[in-house]
Amino acid sequence: MLLISCPWCGPREETEFHYGGQAHVAYPANPLELDDATWAEYLFVRDNTKGPYAERWVHSAGCRRWFNVVRDTVTSEILAVYRAGEQRPVTA
Amino acid sequence: MSEFTSESSAPSEFTSESSAPSGPTQPTQPNRLPTGGRIDRSVTLRATVDGVELTGHPGDTVASALIANGRLQVAPSIYRRRPRGILAAGVEEPNALIQLSGGRPGDSAEPMLPATAVELFDGLSAGTLSGVGRLDPGPDEALHDKKFVHTDVLVIGAGPAGLAAALAASAGGARVLLADEQPELGGQLLTDIDTDTDPALTDWVATAAAELAARPEVRVLRRTTAFSFSDNYVLLAERRTDHLGAAAPSGVSRQRLWHVRAKRVVLAAGAHERPMVFADNDRPGIMLAGAVRTYLNRYAVLPGHRAVLLTTNDSAYAAALDLRAAGAEVPALVDTRPSPPADLVEKARAAGIEVIPGALVTGTEGVERITAVRLESVQGDKGRRLDCDLLAVSGGWNPVVHLFSQARGTLAWDDQRAAFVPAGEVAGLRVAGAANGTADLPGCLAEGANAGLEAAADSGYPGALPTLPTVPARRTTPDRPVWVVPGPAGEPGEWRDHFVDLQRDATVADVRRATGAGMRSVEHVKRYTTIGTGQDQGRTSGVLANGVIAAALGLASPGELGTTTFRAPYTPVSFALMAGRNRGQLHDPVRTTAVHSWHVAAGAEFENVGQWKRPWFYPRDGEDQHAAVLRECRAARTGVGMMDATTLGKIDVVGRDAGEFLNRIYTNAFAKLKVGSARYGLMCKADGMVFDDGVTIRLADDHYYLTTTTGNAAAVLDWLEEWSQTEWPELDVTFTSVTEQWVTIAVVGPLSRSVVAAVAPELDCSAEQFPFMTVRDAALSCADSTGGIPARIARVSFSGELAYEINVASWHGLATWEAVFAAGQPHGITPYGTETMHVLRAEKGFPIVGQDTDGTVTPEDLGMSWIVSTRKDFVGRRSLGRPDTARTDRKHLVGLLPVDPGTLLPEGVQLVAEGVPITPEVGPVPMLGHVTSSYHSAALERTFALALIKNGRHRIGETVLAPLGDRTIAATVTEPVFYDREGARRDG
C-alpha cells in the first residue's frame, strides 16, 4: 500500500485517497471553439507513461483537497508531492 | 490408473509397523524417541485423525503426532488416488492436508490446513484430505480482529538470521517487531539444535528470546505469518488461540490481522527444501531430508527404521547422521555429485553409512509405503536394489523469496545453490540468511546482524552487533541438481509416475505435453498443467517444474525461464480473518434518519439505498407489497401521503461566486435564480452523459442549497470539489455536506395544503402566495423539548401532485414527523415508502439517475433538451455536439405499455423489434434496448414501464417484444409521461 504525503495533512495510507488520473490536463478555455478531434483528445486521451508520471490525488477521507503527485509507474515510488496549481517539480 | 488400483488392493507389507493403536484407550507412540526433542512428555494430548485416536504431547504438530503413532500415510492423491504420505515438516507440505474440526462449539471447521503446521491440542479432530477441502457451511462464531501498527523495523522470521537482526536492530531503542510463524523462536535452529553436541546454540536462542522480551520497544509475535508485502506495508496473520482447542479462553480473538507500516523490513524467512523427480517419487515414506531431521530433533519421532538418503547437496549428511543416532539403519546415502566433500563422506562412513557418489535413485517399490529403492551410479551400479522404509530426499533449497518478490524485487538464478535468490534492491527491505541464499549458519547469523544494524540506522536509531554463538565455519560445496532422473523405460512424454507437483498430481508427462504443444513460458506451463496452483502454491514443485521444462527445451539452466509471479497471500488466510469484526451489523455502516424509530414502529419494510435504510412500503394487516404500494399510491394521488425524504444528498454551496459555479456545473442556469426560489437541475460529466439531478434552492445571494440523488451524494460533493479546486480555484465558493443536518418530510397529494397549513399556521399556503418552486421559512405549531420548531418549506414535487417538502433541523425531525402525521389524521394521511415514490415519479416520466440512466445517456436521450442551456458553457456541453452524441437515433427514454395491461415487464429485460427471429443459435439477436423501470399503477389501473430504446422517440406506437425464454411480452412504445401530461395537478 502506498504511503502518500498529503501536502496538507502529511503521510497517510493510500486507502484515504482517491486517484484522479493525469495531472496538468486543463479544461480548455473555450470548448465550443474546439473541433471534435481536439475535444476528444481532451476528453479521452491520456499519457500512458512508463516512469515518472504526474497525476492527481484527492485526500477524500481526510482534508478533501486535490493535489499532485509525481509517481514512477514502474516502481510506484513517489518522487514528489505538490499542491494543485503548482508547477511540476523537477525530479530525478 | 488401473495398474495402480490393483496394486493398492494388495496387502501392505508394513501393517505390523503402522498398526499404531495397541489398546482401546491409550494408543502408544511406537515411533516416539525416548529422549530429546522440544516436546513436553509430561502431558499427553489425545486427538482423532481419520477416526483413529492418537496421542501426542505439547510441542507436536498433527503430522509429528501421526508419525509418533506409526502413521505416515495420509489421504490418497487428488486425481490418481495414489497413496501419499507426509513429505515435509512445515507450510510447504503438499500431501498431508487436513480438515480440522472447530476446537470449540460454534467454531467452523477449517479445510486444507497442512498437518505439518497445525499444532496438536487435546481433543483435536481432523480428517486427511485428497487435495480438496470442504467449506464449513455453518456460521463461524470465532472472533477475529485487526490491529494497525507502525514500527521502525519489522523482522520477518526468527531463525538465526532473524534473531540476530532483531537483537541488532533493537539495541538502541528502535521499535522492533519480530514475527515468526512457529510457536517457538529459533527457526532452523529448532531442527539443527543437537543438545548433546552443541548446547551453545540452544542457550543462544533462549538468551536472545529473553533479551528481546526485556526490551520495552520490542514486540515478538509468535505463530504469526507475514503473508503480504507492498511498500513496507506488511500484513501479518497471528494465530492466537487456534492451538488451544476447547481450552481457548472466551473473549480472545482466534486470529488477529496486523497491518504493519514499517520504516525498514528485514526478511529472514528461511528456505524450503525441494524433492526430486524420479519414477514413483510419490510413495509414502519418501520425505524431505530436512523434514526427517526436524521430526527427529524437534519432535523426537522416528519417521522410518531403515532409511536411504538421496541428495544433491551437503545438507542431507546431517540427516543421515541424525537417523543413525536415533537408532535407524542407514544402509546408504546416494549423492548425485561424483566427488562429495571428503569430510562429510568420512563422517558418514564412520557411522556405518555407505556413501554412493555420482549416483541416482531411479525408482522405488512398495504399495502403501516404500519398501525399496533402485540405484544407478557412475561406478557401475545399475538396478541395484536397497530395502528401506524411508527415502530422505534433498533436491536443494529454495530461499523463501515470496515477500521479496511481492515487493517487486528481482530474482536471479544462482548456479552454485541451484536456486532463485534475491538480486535487485527493494527500497526499505533487506533479505538475510537462508532467504538470501546463504547456506551456512555463521553466514546467516552475520548477515542477519548486519541487516538489523543497517535497518536501525536507516530508521534513525543506533543498533549494536549482538553476541553471536561461535559456530565453526564450513565451506559449502556446490549442489549438483538432477532435474529429471530418467525412467526405467520409455520417453519423457510417457513418464506418468515422475511427479513434479504432488498436490496437483502433475507429472513429467504433463509438462512434456505442455512443451510439446509449444509452450515456452513457465506461466503458460503452470496454467496448462496446474503445477503450482494448489494450496501450497508450488512451494515444493515450482523450481522442479522449471528444471523439467528447461530439460525439455534443452536450456542450459532452469534460471533462464524465470519464476511465476509470487502473489499474496504467502500461505492461505481465512476470509473470517480478513473480515475481522466487519460482519453482520458491522459489515458496513448503516445510516438511518432521525425518524427511523417511527418507521420501525409503523411496521415498515426497509430497502437499502447505499448505506441508508429507507422505508420501502408500510404494509397494513395482511397486505403484501403489491397491495400496500397500490394503496399508498392511491392515497398520494387522491388524498395525502407523507414520505421521509431525508436521505436526499444536501449540499450547502456558499460564496460570492456560488451562482457562477453552479452555472458552469449544471446544464441549466442558476446564477439568476431568485432568492427564495427553487429550480430543478441536471448535471453531466465532461463526456455529456447525465451524472446527477436534483432541486436547488437559492437561500441568499451567496447561498444555494443543492440536493442530489440519495446514492450519489458523496460523488456529487467530490465532483463539485474537484472542479472548484482543480479548474476554477479563482471562484469564491465552498461546499458543505448537510445531508445529516436536515430532516426532509415530503407531504404529497391534493389534500397536502390543509396538512401543511395545520402544522404551519402562520404560513399562507395558497397557490398565489406560495407558488410552485418557491421556498418559505415558517414556524411550526408543534414543539418538542427544545422549544418551537423553525422550518424551511419548499413547494417541490416528485410526483406531479401538489406537494411540500418540510425541512427541519435533524433533532426536530421525529417531533415534526409526528406532528405532520397527527395533523394529517382528519385526511387519512398515509405514510409511503420508496416503492410508491418510484411508481409516482415514473407515472410522470421523471427519470431516476442510475436506474433509468447508466452513464451512457445524454439529456437529449432523456427527452430533456428543455433543460440544456445554449447560452452558456457548462461541463459536458461541448460533448453534446460530438457526432455520436448528436445522433437523433440514439437510445431514448420512452414509455412502454404492455399489450396485456395485467402483465408486468421485468426490469432489465432486453427488447427486440417485432418480427425479428429470436434464434440465438443462428446468430446474435439484435437488441433495441432494455426496460429500466416497471410497475403496477393504481392511477392507470394497469402496468407500465420506462425503457431505453434505440430511436425510441421515433417508434411511438410501435410494438416491441420482451423475450423471456418461456414467454414473450409484447408492449407498445409510448411517450414517457403517463399521467397528468399537462401538469394540472401540481397546484392542487
mmCIF file with all atom_site columns, C-alpha atoms in Angstrom, chain B residues 22-187:
data_model
loop_
_atom_site.group_PDB
_atom_site.id
_atom_site.type_symbol
_atom_site.label_atom_id
_atom_site.label_alt_id
_atom_site.label_comp_id
_atom_site.label_asym_id
_atom_site.label_entity_id
_atom_site.label_seq_id
_atom_site.pdbx_PDB_ins_code
_atom_site.Cartn_x
_atom_site.Cartn_y
_atom_site.Cartn_z
_atom_site.occupancy
_atom_site.B_iso_or_equiv
_atom_site.pdbx_formal_charge
_atom_site.auth_seq_id
_atom_site.auth_comp_id
_atom_site.auth_asym_id
_atom_site.auth_atom_id
_atom_site.pdbx_PDB_model_num
ATOM 1   C CA . SER B 1 22  ? -2.236  -51.042 20.699 1.00 0.00 ? 22  SER B CA 1
ATOM 2   C CA . GLY B 1 23  ? -5.022  -50.564 23.203 1.00 0.00 ? 23  GLY B CA 1
ATOM 3   C CA . PRO B 1 24  ? -8.533  -49.208 23.038 1.00 0.00 ? 24  PRO B CA 1
ATOM 4   C CA . THR B 1 25  ? -7.948  -46.337 25.430 1.00 0.00 ? 25  THR B CA 1
ATOM 5   C CA . GLN B 1 26  ? -4.280  -45.415 25.329 1.00 0.00 ? 26  GLN B CA 1
ATOM 6   C CA . PRO B 1 27  ? -2.649  -45.529 21.913 1.00 0.00 ? 27  PRO B CA 1
ATOM 7   C CA . THR B 1 28  ? 1.071   -45.905 22.250 1.00 0.00 ? 28  THR B CA 1
ATOM 8   C CA . GLN B 1 29  ? 3.535   -43.867 20.319 1.00 0.00 ? 29  GLN B CA 1
ATOM 9   C CA . PRO B 1 30  ? 5.749   -46.574 18.840 1.00 0.00 ? 30  PRO B CA 1
ATOM 10  C CA . ASN B 1 31  ? 7.882   -44.122 16.895 1.00 0.00 ? 31  ASN B CA 1
ATOM 11  C CA . ARG B 1 32  ? 8.441   -41.639 19.722 1.00 0.00 ? 32  ARG B CA 1
ATOM 12  C CA . LEU B 1 33  ? 12.071  -41.386 20.718 1.00 0.00 ? 33  LEU B CA 1
ATOM 13  C CA . PRO B 1 34  ? 12.706  -41.852 24.443 1.00 0.00 ? 34  PRO B CA 1
ATOM 14  C CA . THR B 1 35  ? 14.623  -38.612 24.838 1.00 0.00 ? 35  THR B CA 1
ATOM 15  C CA . GLY B 1 36  ? 15.239  -35.314 23.136 1.00 0.00 ? 36  GLY B CA 1
ATOM 16  C CA . GLY B 1 37  ? 13.037  -33.022 21.147 1.00 0.00 ? 37  GLY B CA 1
ATOM 17  C CA . ARG B 1 38  ? 11.150  -29.920 22.127 1.00 0.00 ? 38  ARG B CA 1
ATOM 18  C CA . ILE B 1 39  ? 8.011   -31.653 23.327 1.00 0.00 ? 39  ILE B CA 1
ATOM 19  C CA . ASP B 1 40  ? 6.604   -31.912 26.830 1.00 0.00 ? 40  ASP B CA 1
ATOM 20  C CA . ARG B 1 41  ? 6.338   -35.632 27.588 1.00 0.00 ? 41  ARG B CA 1
ATOM 21  C CA . SER B 1 42  ? 4.722   -34.938 30.954 1.00 0.00 ? 42  SER B CA 1
ATOM 22  C CA . VAL B 1 43  ? 1.457   -34.002 29.282 1.00 0.00 ? 43  VAL B CA 1
ATOM 23  C CA . THR B 1 44  ? -0.419  -36.359 26.982 1.00 0.00 ? 44  THR B CA 1
ATOM 24  C CA . LEU B 1 45  ? -2.792  -34.936 24.387 1.00 0.00 ? 45  LEU B CA 1
ATOM 25  C CA . ARG B 1 46  ? -5.458  -37.023 22.695 1.00 0.00 ? 46  ARG B CA 1
ATOM 26  C CA . ALA B 1 47  ? -6.668  -36.439 19.194 1.00 0.00 ? 47  ALA B CA 1
ATOM 27  C CA . THR B 1 48  ? -8.520  -38.210 16.408 1.00 0.00 ? 48  THR B CA 1
ATOM 28  C CA . VAL B 1 49  ? -7.397  -38.247 12.794 1.00 0.00 ? 49  VAL B CA 1
ATOM 29  C CA . ASP B 1 50  ? -9.461  -40.070 10.191 1.00 0.00 ? 50  ASP B CA 1
ATOM 30  C CA . GLY B 1 51  ? -11.442 -41.582 13.059 1.00 0.00 ? 51  GLY B CA 1
ATOM 31  C CA . VAL B 1 52  ? -8.390  -43.153 14.667 1.00 0.00 ? 52  VAL B CA 1
ATOM 32  C CA . GLU B 1 53  ? -7.379  -41.994 18.101 1.00 0.00 ? 53  GLU B CA 1
ATOM 33  C CA . LEU B 1 54  ? -3.790  -40.983 18.675 1.00 0.00 ? 54  LEU B CA 1
ATOM 34  C CA . THR B 1 55  ? -1.789  -39.316 21.396 1.00 0.00 ? 55  THR B CA 1
ATOM 35  C CA . GLY B 1 56  ? 0.929   -36.737 21.422 1.00 0.00 ? 56  GLY B CA 1
ATOM 36  C CA . HIS B 1 57  ? 2.487   -34.046 23.533 1.00 0.00 ? 57  HIS B CA 1
ATOM 37  C CA . PRO B 1 58  ? 2.567   -30.269 23.673 1.00 0.00 ? 58  PRO B CA 1
ATOM 38  C CA . GLY B 1 59  ? 5.058   -29.192 21.034 1.00 0.00 ? 59  GLY B CA 1
ATOM 39  C CA . ASP B 1 60  ? 3.767   -31.712 18.485 1.00 0.00 ? 60  ASP B CA 1
ATOM 40  C CA . THR B 1 61  ? 2.102   -30.918 15.217 1.00 0.00 ? 61  THR B CA 1
ATOM 41  C CA . VAL B 1 62  ? -0.628  -33.165 13.875 1.00 0.00 ? 62  VAL B CA 1
ATOM 42  C CA . ALA B 1 63  ? 1.971   -34.556 11.468 1.00 0.00 ? 63  ALA B CA 1
ATOM 43  C CA . SER B 1 64  ? 4.556   -35.325 14.132 1.00 0.00 ? 64  SER B CA 1
ATOM 44  C CA . ALA B 1 65  ? 1.892   -36.972 16.291 1.00 0.00 ? 65  ALA B CA 1
ATOM 45  C CA . LEU B 1 66  ? 0.802   -39.105 13.326 1.00 0.00 ? 66  LEU B CA 1
ATOM 46  C CA . ILE B 1 67  ? 4.387   -40.219 12.799 1.00 0.00 ? 67  ILE B CA 1
ATOM 47  C CA . ALA B 1 68  ? 4.824   -40.867 16.524 1.00 0.00 ? 68  ALA B CA 1
ATOM 48  C CA . ASN B 1 69  ? 1.759   -43.085 16.372 1.00 0.00 ? 69  ASN B CA 1
ATOM 49  C CA . GLY B 1 70  ? 3.199   -45.029 13.479 1.00 0.00 ? 70  GLY B CA 1
ATOM 50  C CA . ARG B 1 71  ? 1.298   -43.388 10.692 1.00 0.00 ? 71  ARG B CA 1
ATOM 51  C CA . LEU B 1 72  ? 2.893   -41.629 7.783  1.00 0.00 ? 72  LEU B CA 1
ATOM 52  C CA . GLN B 1 73  ? 0.261   -42.248 5.157  1.00 0.00 ? 73  GLN B CA 1
ATOM 53  C CA . VAL B 1 74  ? -2.436  -39.667 4.511  1.00 0.00 ? 74  VAL B CA 1
ATOM 54  C CA . ALA B 1 75  ? -5.394  -39.481 2.140  1.00 0.00 ? 75  ALA B CA 1
ATOM 55  C CA . PRO B 1 76  ? -4.716  -40.579 -1.446 1.00 0.00 ? 76  PRO B CA 1
ATOM 56  C CA . SER B 1 77  ? -3.821  -38.074 -4.129 1.00 0.00 ? 77  SER B CA 1
ATOM 57  C CA . ILE B 1 78  ? -6.358  -35.803 -5.746 1.00 0.00 ? 78  ILE B CA 1
ATOM 58  C CA . TYR B 1 79  ? -6.754  -37.344 -9.224 1.00 0.00 ? 79  TYR B CA 1
ATOM 59  C CA . ARG B 1 80  ? -4.700  -40.516 -9.403 1.00 0.00 ? 80  ARG B CA 1
ATOM 60  C CA . ARG B 1 81  ? -5.743  -41.714 -5.941 1.00 0.00 ? 81  ARG B CA 1
ATOM 61  C CA . ARG B 1 82  ? -2.206  -42.867 -5.288 1.00 0.00 ? 82  ARG B CA 1
ATOM 62  C CA . PRO B 1 83  ? -1.183  -43.430 -1.681 1.00 0.00 ? 83  PRO B CA 1
ATOM 63  C CA . ARG B 1 84  ? 0.603   -40.417 -0.281 1.00 0.00 ? 84  ARG B CA 1
ATOM 64  C CA . GLY B 1 85  ? 2.472   -39.698 2.904  1.00 0.00 ? 85  GLY B CA 1
ATOM 65  C CA . ILE B 1 86  ? 3.820   -36.809 4.882  1.00 0.00 ? 86  ILE B CA 1
ATOM 66  C CA . LEU B 1 87  ? 6.578   -35.177 2.829  1.00 0.00 ? 87  LEU B CA 1
ATOM 67  C CA . ALA B 1 88  ? 7.609   -32.089 4.771  1.00 0.00 ? 88  ALA B CA 1
ATOM 68  C CA . ALA B 1 89  ? 7.554   -30.600 8.256  1.00 0.00 ? 89  ALA B CA 1
ATOM 69  C CA . GLY B 1 90  ? 6.242   -27.104 7.534  1.00 0.00 ? 90  GLY B CA 1
ATOM 70  C CA . VAL B 1 91  ? 3.904   -24.980 5.419  1.00 0.00 ? 91  VAL B CA 1
ATOM 71  C CA . GLU B 1 92  ? 5.443   -26.341 2.213  1.00 0.00 ? 92  GLU B CA 1
ATOM 72  C CA . GLU B 1 93  ? 3.694   -29.706 2.739  1.00 0.00 ? 93  GLU B CA 1
ATOM 73  C CA . PRO B 1 94  ? 1.818   -30.779 -0.420 1.00 0.00 ? 94  PRO B CA 1
ATOM 74  C CA . ASN B 1 95  ? 0.261   -34.083 0.736  1.00 0.00 ? 95  ASN B CA 1
ATOM 75  C CA . ALA B 1 96  ? -0.784  -34.032 4.372  1.00 0.00 ? 96  ALA B CA 1
ATOM 76  C CA . LEU B 1 97  ? -3.734  -31.644 4.194  1.00 0.00 ? 97  LEU B CA 1
ATOM 77  C CA . ILE B 1 98  ? -6.428  -31.914 6.819  1.00 0.00 ? 98  ILE B CA 1
ATOM 78  C CA . GLN B 1 99  ? -9.914  -30.711 7.511  1.00 0.00 ? 99  GLN B CA 1
ATOM 79  C CA . LEU B 1 100 ? -9.770  -29.544 11.121 1.00 0.00 ? 100 LEU B CA 1
ATOM 80  C CA . SER B 1 101 ? -12.987 -29.567 13.144 1.00 0.00 ? 101 SER B CA 1
ATOM 81  C CA . GLY B 1 102 ? -13.695 -26.440 15.186 1.00 0.00 ? 102 GLY B CA 1
ATOM 82  C CA . GLY B 1 103 ? -11.962 -26.507 18.553 1.00 0.00 ? 103 GLY B CA 1
ATOM 83  C CA . ARG B 1 104 ? -14.956 -25.107 20.418 1.00 0.00 ? 104 ARG B CA 1
ATOM 84  C CA . PRO B 1 105 ? -18.699 -25.317 19.831 1.00 0.00 ? 105 PRO B CA 1
ATOM 85  C CA . GLY B 1 106 ? -19.606 -22.688 17.257 1.00 0.00 ? 106 GLY B CA 1
ATOM 86  C CA . ASP B 1 107 ? -16.173 -22.651 15.630 1.00 0.00 ? 107 ASP B CA 1
ATOM 87  C CA . SER B 1 108 ? -16.169 -23.590 11.982 1.00 0.00 ? 108 SER B CA 1
ATOM 88  C CA . ALA B 1 109 ? -14.190 -26.469 10.567 1.00 0.00 ? 109 ALA B CA 1
ATOM 89  C CA . GLU B 1 110 ? -11.112 -25.285 8.692  1.00 0.00 ? 110 GLU B CA 1
ATOM 90  C CA . PRO B 1 111 ? -10.330 -27.040 5.408  1.00 0.00 ? 111 PRO B CA 1
ATOM 91  C CA . MET B 1 112 ? -6.966  -27.509 3.667  1.00 0.00 ? 112 MET B CA 1
ATOM 92  C CA . LEU B 1 113 ? -4.581  -26.971 6.546  1.00 0.00 ? 113 LEU B CA 1
ATOM 93  C CA . PRO B 1 114 ? -1.194  -28.649 6.322  1.00 0.00 ? 114 PRO B CA 1
ATOM 94  C CA . ALA B 1 115 ? -0.958  -31.211 9.166  1.00 0.00 ? 115 ALA B CA 1
ATOM 95  C CA . THR B 1 116 ? 2.675   -30.194 9.384  1.00 0.00 ? 116 THR B CA 1
ATOM 96  C CA . ALA B 1 117 ? 1.754   -26.680 10.511 1.00 0.00 ? 117 ALA B CA 1
ATOM 97  C CA . VAL B 1 118 ? -1.179  -27.429 12.826 1.00 0.00 ? 118 VAL B CA 1
ATOM 98  C CA . GLU B 1 119 ? -0.237  -27.705 16.473 1.00 0.00 ? 119 GLU B CA 1
ATOM 99  C CA . LEU B 1 120 ? -1.712  -30.648 18.316 1.00 0.00 ? 120 LEU B CA 1
ATOM 100 C CA . PHE B 1 121 ? -4.199  -29.868 21.067 1.00 0.00 ? 121 PHE B CA 1
ATOM 101 C CA . ASP B 1 122 ? -6.243  -32.062 23.327 1.00 0.00 ? 122 ASP B CA 1
ATOM 102 C CA . GLY B 1 123 ? -9.484  -33.115 21.696 1.00 0.00 ? 123 GLY B CA 1
ATOM 103 C CA . LEU B 1 124 ? -8.352  -32.224 18.184 1.00 0.00 ? 124 LEU B CA 1
ATOM 104 C CA . SER B 1 125 ? -10.344 -33.944 15.488 1.00 0.00 ? 125 SER B CA 1
ATOM 105 C CA . ALA B 1 126 ? -9.339  -33.928 11.839 1.00 0.00 ? 126 ALA B CA 1
ATOM 106 C CA . GLY B 1 127 ? -9.550  -35.873 8.625  1.00 0.00 ? 127 GLY B CA 1
ATOM 107 C CA . THR B 1 128 ? -6.925  -36.024 5.900  1.00 0.00 ? 128 THR B CA 1
ATOM 108 C CA . LEU B 1 129 ? -7.933  -34.665 2.502  1.00 0.00 ? 129 LEU B CA 1
ATOM 109 C CA . SER B 1 130 ? -7.292  -35.707 -1.074 1.00 0.00 ? 130 SER B CA 1
ATOM 110 C CA . GLY B 1 131 ? -6.365  -32.221 -2.186 1.00 0.00 ? 131 GLY B CA 1
ATOM 111 C CA . VAL B 1 132 ? -9.884  -30.835 -1.852 1.00 0.00 ? 132 VAL B CA 1
ATOM 112 C CA . GLY B 1 133 ? -11.410 -29.407 1.321  1.00 0.00 ? 133 GLY B CA 1
ATOM 113 C CA . ARG B 1 134 ? -14.986 -28.598 2.182  1.00 0.00 ? 134 ARG B CA 1
ATOM 114 C CA . LEU B 1 135 ? -16.064 -25.196 3.391  1.00 0.00 ? 135 LEU B CA 1
ATOM 115 C CA . ASP B 1 136 ? -17.986 -25.459 6.628  1.00 0.00 ? 136 ASP B CA 1
ATOM 116 C CA . PRO B 1 137 ? -21.494 -24.287 5.718  1.00 0.00 ? 137 PRO B CA 1
ATOM 117 C CA . GLY B 1 138 ? -22.211 -23.243 9.314  1.00 0.00 ? 138 GLY B CA 1
ATOM 118 C CA . PRO B 1 139 ? -21.537 -19.773 10.666 1.00 0.00 ? 139 PRO B CA 1
ATOM 119 C CA . ASP B 1 140 ? -18.188 -19.271 12.373 1.00 0.00 ? 140 ASP B CA 1
ATOM 120 C CA . GLU B 1 141 ? -18.668 -17.733 15.780 1.00 0.00 ? 141 GLU B CA 1
ATOM 121 C CA . ALA B 1 142 ? -14.969 -17.377 16.493 1.00 0.00 ? 142 ALA B CA 1
ATOM 122 C CA . LEU B 1 143 ? -13.761 -13.825 16.952 1.00 0.00 ? 143 LEU B CA 1
ATOM 123 C CA . HIS B 1 144 ? -11.201 -12.303 14.607 1.00 0.00 ? 144 HIS B CA 1
ATOM 124 C CA . ASP B 1 145 ? -9.788  -8.823  14.924 1.00 0.00 ? 145 ASP B CA 1
ATOM 125 C CA . LYS B 1 146 ? -7.365  -6.352  13.416 1.00 0.00 ? 146 LYS B CA 1
ATOM 126 C CA . LYS B 1 147 ? -4.603  -4.123  14.622 1.00 0.00 ? 147 LYS B CA 1
ATOM 127 C CA . PHE B 1 148 ? -2.802  -1.308  12.843 1.00 0.00 ? 148 PHE B CA 1
ATOM 128 C CA . VAL B 1 149 ? 0.744   -0.575  13.969 1.00 0.00 ? 149 VAL B CA 1
ATOM 129 C CA . HIS B 1 150 ? 3.729   1.472   12.934 1.00 0.00 ? 150 HIS B CA 1
ATOM 130 C CA . THR B 1 151 ? 7.204   0.229   13.647 1.00 0.00 ? 151 THR B CA 1
ATOM 131 C CA . ASP B 1 152 ? 10.754  1.245   12.896 1.00 0.00 ? 152 ASP B CA 1
ATOM 132 C CA . VAL B 1 153 ? 11.949  -2.224  11.980 1.00 0.00 ? 153 VAL B CA 1
ATOM 133 C CA . LEU B 1 154 ? 9.922   -5.314  11.172 1.00 0.00 ? 154 LEU B CA 1
ATOM 134 C CA . VAL B 1 155 ? 11.876  -8.557  11.197 1.00 0.00 ? 155 VAL B CA 1
ATOM 135 C CA . ILE B 1 156 ? 10.148  -11.453 9.459  1.00 0.00 ? 156 ILE B CA 1
ATOM 136 C CA . GLY B 1 157 ? 11.388  -14.822 10.661 1.00 0.00 ? 157 GLY B CA 1
ATOM 137 C CA . ALA B 1 158 ? 13.002  -15.686 13.990 1.00 0.00 ? 158 ALA B CA 1
ATOM 138 C CA . GLY B 1 159 ? 15.586  -18.173 12.853 1.00 0.00 ? 159 GLY B CA 1
ATOM 139 C CA . PRO B 1 160 ? 19.289  -17.460 13.298 1.00 0.00 ? 160 PRO B CA 1
ATOM 140 C CA . ALA B 1 161 ? 19.303  -14.533 10.852 1.00 0.00 ? 161 ALA B CA 1
ATOM 141 C CA . GLY B 1 162 ? 16.035  -13.038 12.135 1.00 0.00 ? 162 GLY B CA 1
ATOM 142 C CA . LEU B 1 163 ? 17.021  -13.296 15.787 1.00 0.00 ? 163 LEU B CA 1
ATOM 143 C CA . ALA B 1 164 ? 20.395  -11.718 15.103 1.00 0.00 ? 164 ALA B CA 1
ATOM 144 C CA . ALA B 1 165 ? 18.666  -8.945  13.125 1.00 0.00 ? 165 ALA B CA 1
ATOM 145 C CA . ALA B 1 166 ? 16.109  -8.248  15.846 1.00 0.00 ? 166 ALA B CA 1
ATOM 146 C CA . LEU B 1 167 ? 18.818  -8.118  18.509 1.00 0.00 ? 167 LEU B CA 1
ATOM 147 C CA . ALA B 1 168 ? 20.987  -5.786  16.473 1.00 0.00 ? 168 ALA B CA 1
ATOM 148 C CA . ALA B 1 169 ? 18.125  -3.510  15.417 1.00 0.00 ? 169 ALA B CA 1
ATOM 149 C CA . SER B 1 170 ? 16.605  -3.133  18.876 1.00 0.00 ? 170 SER B CA 1
ATOM 150 C CA . ALA B 1 171 ? 19.824  -2.418  20.770 1.00 0.00 ? 171 ALA B CA 1
ATOM 151 C CA . GLY B 1 172 ? 19.481  1.349   20.519 1.00 0.00 ? 172 GLY B CA 1
ATOM 152 C CA . GLY B 1 173 ? 15.802  1.953   21.204 1.00 0.00 ? 173 GLY B CA 1
ATOM 153 C CA . ALA B 1 174 ? 14.268  1.434   17.775 1.00 0.00 ? 174 ALA B CA 1
ATOM 154 C CA . ARG B 1 175 ? 10.768  -0.039  17.825 1.00 0.00 ? 175 ARG B CA 1
ATOM 155 C CA . VAL B 1 176 ? 11.186  -3.564  16.528 1.00 0.00 ? 176 VAL B CA 1
ATOM 156 C CA . LEU B 1 177 ? 8.501   -6.073  15.653 1.00 0.00 ? 177 LEU B CA 1
ATOM 157 C CA . LEU B 1 178 ? 9.643   -9.673  15.235 1.00 0.00 ? 178 LEU B CA 1
ATOM 158 C CA . ALA B 1 179 ? 7.184   -12.110 13.677 1.00 0.00 ? 179 ALA B CA 1
ATOM 159 C CA . ASP B 1 180 ? 7.595   -15.838 13.201 1.00 0.00 ? 180 ASP B CA 1
ATOM 160 C CA . GLU B 1 181 ? 5.121   -18.471 12.087 1.00 0.00 ? 181 GLU B CA 1
ATOM 161 C CA . GLN B 1 182 ? 6.301   -21.042 14.633 1.00 0.00 ? 182 GLN B CA 1
ATOM 162 C CA . PRO B 1 183 ? 5.196   -21.288 18.282 1.00 0.00 ? 183 PRO B CA 1
ATOM 163 C CA . GLU B 1 184 ? 8.837   -21.112 19.325 1.00 0.00 ? 184 GLU B CA 1
ATOM 164 C CA . LEU B 1 185 ? 11.636  -18.809 18.275 1.00 0.00 ? 185 LEU B CA 1
ATOM 165 C CA . GLY B 1 186 ? 14.672  -20.379 16.654 1.00 0.00 ? 186 GLY B CA 1
ATOM 166 C CA . GLY B 1 187 ? 13.595  -21.343 13.154 1.00 0.00 ? 187 GLY B CA 1
#
